[in-house]
Amino acid sequence: VKKGDWFYDAVYYNYFAGIMTGLNETHFGPNESLARAQFAVILYRMNDTPDVDYKAVFPDVEDGIWYTDAILWAADTGVVTGYTDSGKFGPSDKINREQMAVMMYRYANYKDYESDAPEDISGYKDADKVSAFAKEAMEWAVGNGIISGKDGGTVLDPQGKATRAECATIIMRFLEKFEK
């Protein structure tokens, strides 16, 4: 990460807030994809990592793994629900942009944040690619300035795998808006 990178401020913000860490002590990995478990951990850190007792909520989330408490906390608060077809969470699955928007939307609702009005997303070239379960969350994310689109703001890329740089930017925008 170098000054001048479009994501520099967001990475810096998250690093010093203790919300996102690097891949190691010297590398952030801005262009690498983010796993669903990693995103749950980020939201968990935003909520000051409360204590969690293990319970078998998802068949693929075992006790004692680095992400277990975060996923169980997120499930208990309604921030995550897992996959409806399998009941699994998919901790190592790469999170896509619409899944990230849904989790952020649910987190804002969990915290009772007062949000701006959702925005019509039909003007984006790929608005028809937003899944039905994510449409309301994506409209919320755009309406609240959490997601602004890619390619000059013309596409949402809802199915695109979210990069660590995109996640850092979304988290920074969210925190600057709601936790001033």
PDB file of C-alpha atoms in Angstrom:
ATOM      1  CA  VAL A   1       0.000   0.000   0.000  1.00  0.00           C
ATOM      2  CA  LYS A   2       1.500   3.281  -1.125  1.00  0.00           C
ATOM      3  CA  LYS A   3       0.373   6.883  -0.795  1.00  0.00           C
ATOM      4  CA  GLY A   4      -1.530   7.712  -3.936  1.00  0.00           C
ATOM      5  CA  ASP A   5      -3.267   4.311  -4.143  1.00  0.00           C
ATOM      6  CA  TRP A   6      -7.038   4.868  -4.378  1.00  0.00           C
ATOM      7  CA  PHE A   7      -7.488   2.734  -1.250  1.00  0.00           C
ATOM      8  CA  TYR A   8      -4.632   4.191   0.839  1.00  0.00           C
ATOM      9  CA  ASP A   9      -6.813   6.277   3.170  1.00  0.00           C
ATOM     10  CA  ALA A  10      -9.239   3.397   3.770  1.00  0.00           C
ATOM     11  CA  VAL A  11      -6.486   0.907   4.589  1.00  0.00           C
ATOM     12  CA  TYR A  12      -4.808   3.434   6.885  1.00  0.00           C
ATOM     13  CA  TYR A  13      -8.130   4.164   8.609  1.00  0.00           C
ATOM     14  CA  ASN A  14      -8.936   0.487   9.204  1.00  0.00           C
ATOM     15  CA  TYR A  15      -5.435  -0.408  10.313  1.00  0.00           C
ATOM     16  CA  PHE A  16      -5.299   2.261  12.995  1.00  0.00           C
ATOM     17  CA  ALA A  17      -8.876   1.579  14.096  1.00  0.00           C
ATOM     18  CA  GLY A  18      -7.888  -2.074  14.588  1.00  0.00           C
ATOM     19  CA  ILE A  19     -10.706  -3.308  12.380  1.00  0.00           C
ATOM     20  CA  MET A  20      -8.738  -4.854   9.526  1.00  0.00           C
ATOM     21  CA  THR A  21      -5.283  -6.311   9.859  1.00  0.00           C
ATOM     22  CA  GLY A  22      -2.851  -7.167   7.114  1.00  0.00           C
ATOM     23  CA  LEU A  23      -2.039 -10.544   5.651  1.00  0.00           C
ATOM     24  CA  ASN A  24       1.070 -10.252   7.799  1.00  0.00           C
ATOM     25  CA  GLU A  25       2.920  -7.416   9.505  1.00  0.00           C
ATOM     26  CA  THR A  26       4.109  -5.824   6.255  1.00  0.00           C
ATOM     27  CA  HIS A  27       1.513  -6.745   3.598  1.00  0.00           C
ATOM     28  CA  PHE A  28      -2.150  -5.750   3.375  1.00  0.00           C
ATOM     29  CA  GLY A  29      -3.030  -7.561   0.132  1.00  0.00           C
ATOM     30  CA  PRO A  30      -5.397  -4.905  -1.284  1.00  0.00           C
ATOM     31  CA  ASN A  31      -6.249  -6.865  -4.436  1.00  0.00           C
ATOM     32  CA  GLU A  32      -6.836 -10.196  -2.726  1.00  0.00           C
ATOM     33  CA  SER A  33     -10.351 -11.512  -2.197  1.00  0.00           C
ATOM     34  CA  LEU A  34     -11.917 -11.540   1.233  1.00  0.00           C
ATOM     35  CA  ALA A  35     -13.477 -14.668   2.740  1.00  0.00           C
ATOM     36  CA  ARG A  36     -16.899 -14.589   4.390  1.00  0.00           C
ATOM     37  CA  ALA A  37     -15.308 -15.517   7.732  1.00  0.00           C
ATOM     38  CA  GLN A  38     -12.883 -12.599   7.444  1.00  0.00           C
ATOM     39  CA  PHE A  39     -15.755 -10.191   6.877  1.00  0.00           C
ATOM     40  CA  ALA A  40     -17.623 -11.578   9.888  1.00  0.00           C
ATOM     41  CA  VAL A  41     -14.481 -10.975  11.972  1.00  0.00           C
ATOM     42  CA  ILE A  42     -14.339  -7.360  10.759  1.00  0.00           C
ATOM     43  CA  LEU A  43     -17.947  -6.740  11.820  1.00  0.00           C
ATOM     44  CA  TYR A  44     -17.274  -8.501  15.126  1.00  0.00           C
ATOM     45  CA  ARG A  45     -14.315  -6.174  15.773  1.00  0.00           C
ATOM     46  CA  MET A  46     -16.520  -3.185  14.968  1.00  0.00           C
ATOM     47  CA  ASN A  47     -18.715  -4.379  17.832  1.00  0.00           C
ATOM     48  CA  ASP A  48     -15.798  -4.740  20.292  1.00  0.00           C
ATOM     49  CA  THR A  49     -15.570  -8.562  20.124  1.00  0.00           C
ATOM     50  CA  PRO A  50     -18.137  -9.553  22.766  1.00  0.00           C
ATOM     51  CA  ASP A  51     -17.855 -12.925  24.517  1.00  0.00           C
ATOM     52  CA  VAL A  52     -19.650 -15.759  22.750  1.00  0.00           C
ATOM     53  CA  ASP A  53     -20.538 -19.257  23.940  1.00  0.00           C
ATOM     54  CA  TYR A  54     -20.203 -21.948  21.315  1.00  0.00           C
ATOM     55  CA  LYS A  55     -23.315 -23.516  19.853  1.00  0.00           C
ATOM     56  CA  ALA A  56     -23.597 -25.493  16.648  1.00  0.00           C
ATOM     57  CA  VAL A  57     -25.401 -22.970  14.439  1.00  0.00           C
ATOM     58  CA  PHE A  58     -23.738 -23.842  11.133  1.00  0.00           C
ATOM     59  CA  PRO A  59     -22.476 -27.352  10.319  1.00  0.00           C
ATOM     60  CA  ASP A  60     -19.283 -25.896   8.826  1.00  0.00           C
ATOM     61  CA  VAL A  61     -18.386 -23.647  11.797  1.00  0.00           C
ATOM     62  CA  GLU A  62     -16.662 -25.691  14.474  1.00  0.00           C
ATOM     63  CA  ASP A  63     -15.681 -24.609  17.970  1.00  0.00           C
ATOM     64  CA  GLY A  64     -12.284 -23.009  18.557  1.00  0.00           C
ATOM     65  CA  ILE A  65     -11.435 -21.722  15.082  1.00  0.00           C
ATOM     66  CA  TRP A  66     -10.180 -18.131  14.642  1.00  0.00           C
ATOM     67  CA  TYR A  67     -13.505 -17.073  13.145  1.00  0.00           C
ATOM     68  CA  THR A  68     -15.952 -19.096  15.281  1.00  0.00           C
ATOM     69  CA  ASP A  69     -16.892 -16.392  17.805  1.00  0.00           C
ATOM     70  CA  ALA A  70     -17.311 -13.768  15.086  1.00  0.00           C
ATOM     71  CA  ILE A  71     -19.642 -15.911  12.978  1.00  0.00           C
ATOM     72  CA  LEU A  72     -21.692 -17.037  15.968  1.00  0.00           C
ATOM     73  CA  TRP A  73     -22.022 -13.462  17.199  1.00  0.00           C
ATOM     74  CA  ALA A  74     -23.062 -12.320  13.712  1.00  0.00           C
ATOM     75  CA  ALA A  75     -25.641 -15.132  13.469  1.00  0.00           C
ATOM     76  CA  ASP A  76     -27.018 -14.386  16.941  1.00  0.00           C
ATOM     77  CA  THR A  77     -27.499 -10.710  16.066  1.00  0.00           C
ATOM     78  CA  GLY A  78     -29.054 -11.443  12.679  1.00  0.00           C
ATOM     79  CA  VAL A  79     -26.157  -9.931  10.747  1.00  0.00           C
ATOM     80  CA  VAL A  80     -25.572 -13.267   8.965  1.00  0.00           C
ATOM     81  CA  THR A  81     -27.916 -16.110   8.202  1.00  0.00           C
ATOM     82  CA  GLY A  82     -25.830 -18.499   6.142  1.00  0.00           C
ATOM     83  CA  TYR A  83     -26.874 -20.147   2.910  1.00  0.00           C
ATOM     84  CA  THR A  84     -30.573 -20.989   2.743  1.00  0.00           C
ATOM     85  CA  ASP A  85     -30.034 -24.065   0.541  1.00  0.00           C
ATOM     86  CA  SER A  86     -27.518 -25.851   2.781  1.00  0.00           C
ATOM     87  CA  GLY A  87     -27.687 -24.209   6.200  1.00  0.00           C
ATOM     88  CA  LYS A  88     -23.926 -23.704   6.006  1.00  0.00           C
ATOM     89  CA  PHE A  89     -22.066 -20.440   6.475  1.00  0.00           C
ATOM     90  CA  GLY A  90     -19.214 -21.022   4.012  1.00  0.00           C
ATOM     91  CA  PRO A  91     -16.393 -19.462   6.073  1.00  0.00           C
ATOM     92  CA  SER A  92     -13.767 -19.828   3.339  1.00  0.00           C
ATOM     93  CA  ASP A  93     -16.069 -18.825   0.454  1.00  0.00           C
ATOM     94  CA  LYS A  94     -15.069 -15.542  -1.118  1.00  0.00           C
ATOM     95  CA  ILE A  95     -17.558 -12.831  -0.230  1.00  0.00           C
ATOM     96  CA  ASN A  96     -19.127 -10.975  -3.125  1.00  0.00           C
ATOM     97  CA  ARG A  97     -20.149  -7.344  -3.140  1.00  0.00           C
ATOM     98  CA  GLU A  98     -23.872  -7.947  -2.675  1.00  0.00           C
ATOM     99  CA  GLN A  99     -23.268 -10.293   0.273  1.00  0.00           C
ATOM    100  CA  MET A 100     -21.111  -7.592   1.830  1.00  0.00           C
ATOM    101  CA  ALA A 101     -23.886  -5.023   1.300  1.00  0.00           C
ATOM    102  CA  VAL A 102     -26.427  -7.362   2.916  1.00  0.00           C
ATOM    103  CA  MET A 103     -24.246  -7.913   5.991  1.00  0.00           C
ATOM    104  CA  MET A 104     -23.559  -4.183   6.332  1.00  0.00           C
ATOM    105  CA  TYR A 105     -27.288  -3.436   6.006  1.00  0.00           C
ATOM    106  CA  ARG A 106     -28.151  -5.990   8.662  1.00  0.00           C
ATOM    107  CA  TYR A 107     -25.391  -4.637  10.909  1.00  0.00           C
ATOM    108  CA  ALA A 108     -26.767  -1.084  10.575  1.00  0.00           C
ATOM    109  CA  ASN A 109     -30.231  -2.402  11.485  1.00  0.00           C
ATOM    110  CA  TYR A 110     -28.809  -4.351  14.432  1.00  0.00           C
ATOM    111  CA  LYS A 111     -27.190  -1.145  15.717  1.00  0.00           C
ATOM    112  CA  ASP A 112     -30.403   0.843  15.057  1.00  0.00           C
ATOM    113  CA  TYR A 113     -28.547   3.396  12.958  1.00  0.00           C
ATOM    114  CA  GLU A 114     -30.698   5.988  11.288  1.00  0.00           C
ATOM    115  CA  SER A 115     -30.104   5.648   7.575  1.00  0.00           C
ATOM    116  CA  ASP A 116     -30.694   7.855   4.575  1.00  0.00           C
ATOM    117  CA  ALA A 117     -33.331   6.772   2.093  1.00  0.00           C
ATOM    118  CA  PRO A 118     -32.442   3.908  -0.234  1.00  0.00           C
ATOM    119  CA  GLU A 119     -31.566   4.859  -3.781  1.00  0.00           C
ATOM    120  CA  ASP A 120     -32.930   3.484  -7.022  1.00  0.00           C
ATOM    121  CA  ILE A 121     -30.159   1.367  -8.532  1.00  0.00           C
ATOM    122  CA  SER A 122     -31.796   0.773 -11.911  1.00  0.00           C
ATOM    123  CA  GLY A 123     -29.428   3.272 -13.548  1.00  0.00           C
ATOM    124  CA  TYR A 124     -26.439   0.980 -13.029  1.00  0.00           C
ATOM    125  CA  LYS A 125     -25.587  -1.110 -16.092  1.00  0.00           C
ATOM    126  CA  ASP A 126     -25.700  -4.339 -14.084  1.00  0.00           C
ATOM    127  CA  ALA A 127     -28.629  -3.600 -11.742  1.00  0.00           C
ATOM    128  CA  ASP A 128     -30.430  -6.658 -13.126  1.00  0.00           C
ATOM    129  CA  LYS A 129     -27.632  -8.850 -11.758  1.00  0.00           C
ATOM    130  CA  VAL A 130     -28.382  -7.924  -8.130  1.00  0.00           C
ATOM    131  CA  SER A 131     -30.020 -10.959  -6.479  1.00  0.00           C
ATOM    132  CA  ALA A 132     -33.529 -10.514  -5.100  1.00  0.00           C
ATOM    133  CA  PHE A 133     -32.314 -11.143  -1.520  1.00  0.00           C
ATOM    134  CA  ALA A 134     -29.761  -8.329  -1.852  1.00  0.00           C
ATOM    135  CA  LYS A 135     -31.738  -5.637  -3.718  1.00  0.00           C
ATOM    136  CA  GLU A 136     -32.958  -3.752  -0.631  1.00  0.00           C
ATOM    137  CA  ALA A 137     -29.491  -3.870   0.950  1.00  0.00           C
ATOM    138  CA  MET A 138     -27.780  -2.706  -2.239  1.00  0.00           C
ATOM    139  CA  GLU A 139     -30.239   0.204  -2.563  1.00  0.00           C
ATOM    140  CA  TRP A 140     -29.505   1.075   1.085  1.00  0.00           C
ATOM    141  CA  ALA A 141     -25.738   0.859   0.536  1.00  0.00           C
ATOM    142  CA  VAL A 142     -25.882   3.146  -2.510  1.00  0.00           C
ATOM    143  CA  GLY A 143     -28.336   5.566  -0.851  1.00  0.00           C
ATOM    144  CA  ASN A 144     -26.068   5.893   2.180  1.00  0.00           C
ATOM    145  CA  GLY A 145     -22.847   6.313   0.211  1.00  0.00           C
ATOM    146  CA  ILE A 146     -21.418   2.997   1.402  1.00  0.00           C
ATOM    147  CA  ILE A 147     -21.111   1.634  -2.145  1.00  0.00           C
ATOM    148  CA  SER A 148     -20.616   4.017  -5.039  1.00  0.00           C
ATOM    149  CA  GLY A 149     -20.101   1.640  -7.938  1.00  0.00           C
ATOM    150  CA  LYS A 150     -17.135   0.668 -10.061  1.00  0.00           C
ATOM    151  CA  ASP A 151     -15.980   1.711 -13.522  1.00  0.00           C
ATOM    152  CA  GLY A 152     -16.688   5.381 -12.957  1.00  0.00           C
ATOM    153  CA  GLY A 153     -19.794   4.611 -10.912  1.00  0.00           C
ATOM    154  CA  THR A 154     -21.570   2.805 -13.760  1.00  0.00           C
ATOM    155  CA  VAL A 155     -21.661  -0.759 -12.365  1.00  0.00           C
ATOM    156  CA  LEU A 156     -22.320  -2.305  -8.966  1.00  0.00           C
ATOM    157  CA  ASP A 157     -20.619  -5.637  -9.735  1.00  0.00           C
ATOM    158  CA  PRO A 158     -22.879  -7.427  -7.237  1.00  0.00           C
ATOM    159  CA  GLN A 159     -21.518 -10.899  -8.014  1.00  0.00           C
ATOM    160  CA  GLY A 160     -17.901  -9.738  -8.109  1.00  0.00           C
ATOM    161  CA  LYS A 161     -15.608 -10.997  -5.389  1.00  0.00           C
ATOM    162  CA  ALA A 162     -14.906  -8.156  -2.983  1.00  0.00           C
ATOM    163  CA  THR A 163     -11.261  -7.236  -2.593  1.00  0.00           C
ATOM    164  CA  ARG A 164      -9.655  -6.282   0.690  1.00  0.00           C
ATOM    165  CA  ALA A 165      -9.242  -2.725  -0.632  1.00  0.00           C
ATOM    166  CA  GLU A 166     -12.958  -2.513  -1.474  1.00  0.00           C
ATOM    167  CA  CYS A 167     -13.843  -3.871   1.954  1.00  0.00           C
ATOM    168  CA  ALA A 168     -11.584  -1.343   3.698  1.00  0.00           C
ATOM    169  CA  THR A 169     -13.256   1.447   1.725  1.00  0.00           C
ATOM    170  CA  ILE A 170     -16.777   0.237   2.495  1.00  0.00           C
ATOM    171  CA  ILE A 171     -15.978  -0.121   6.201  1.00  0.00           C
ATOM    172  CA  MET A 172     -14.412   3.353   6.350  1.00  0.00           C
ATOM    173  CA  ARG A 173     -17.420   4.938   4.630  1.00  0.00           C
ATOM    174  CA  PHE A 174     -19.787   3.080   6.951  1.00  0.00           C
ATOM    175  CA  LEU A 175     -17.974   4.094  10.135  1.00  0.00           C
ATOM    176  CA  GLU A 176     -17.546   7.708   9.034  1.00  0.00           C
ATOM    177  CA  LYS A 177     -21.266   7.922   8.316  1.00  0.00           C
ATOM    178  CA  PHE A 178     -22.714   6.073  11.290  1.00  0.00           C
ATOM    179  CA  GLU A 179     -20.147   6.209  14.079  1.00  0.00           C
ATOM    180  CA  LYS A 180     -19.036   9.847  13.979  1.00  0.00           C
TER     181      LYS A 180
END
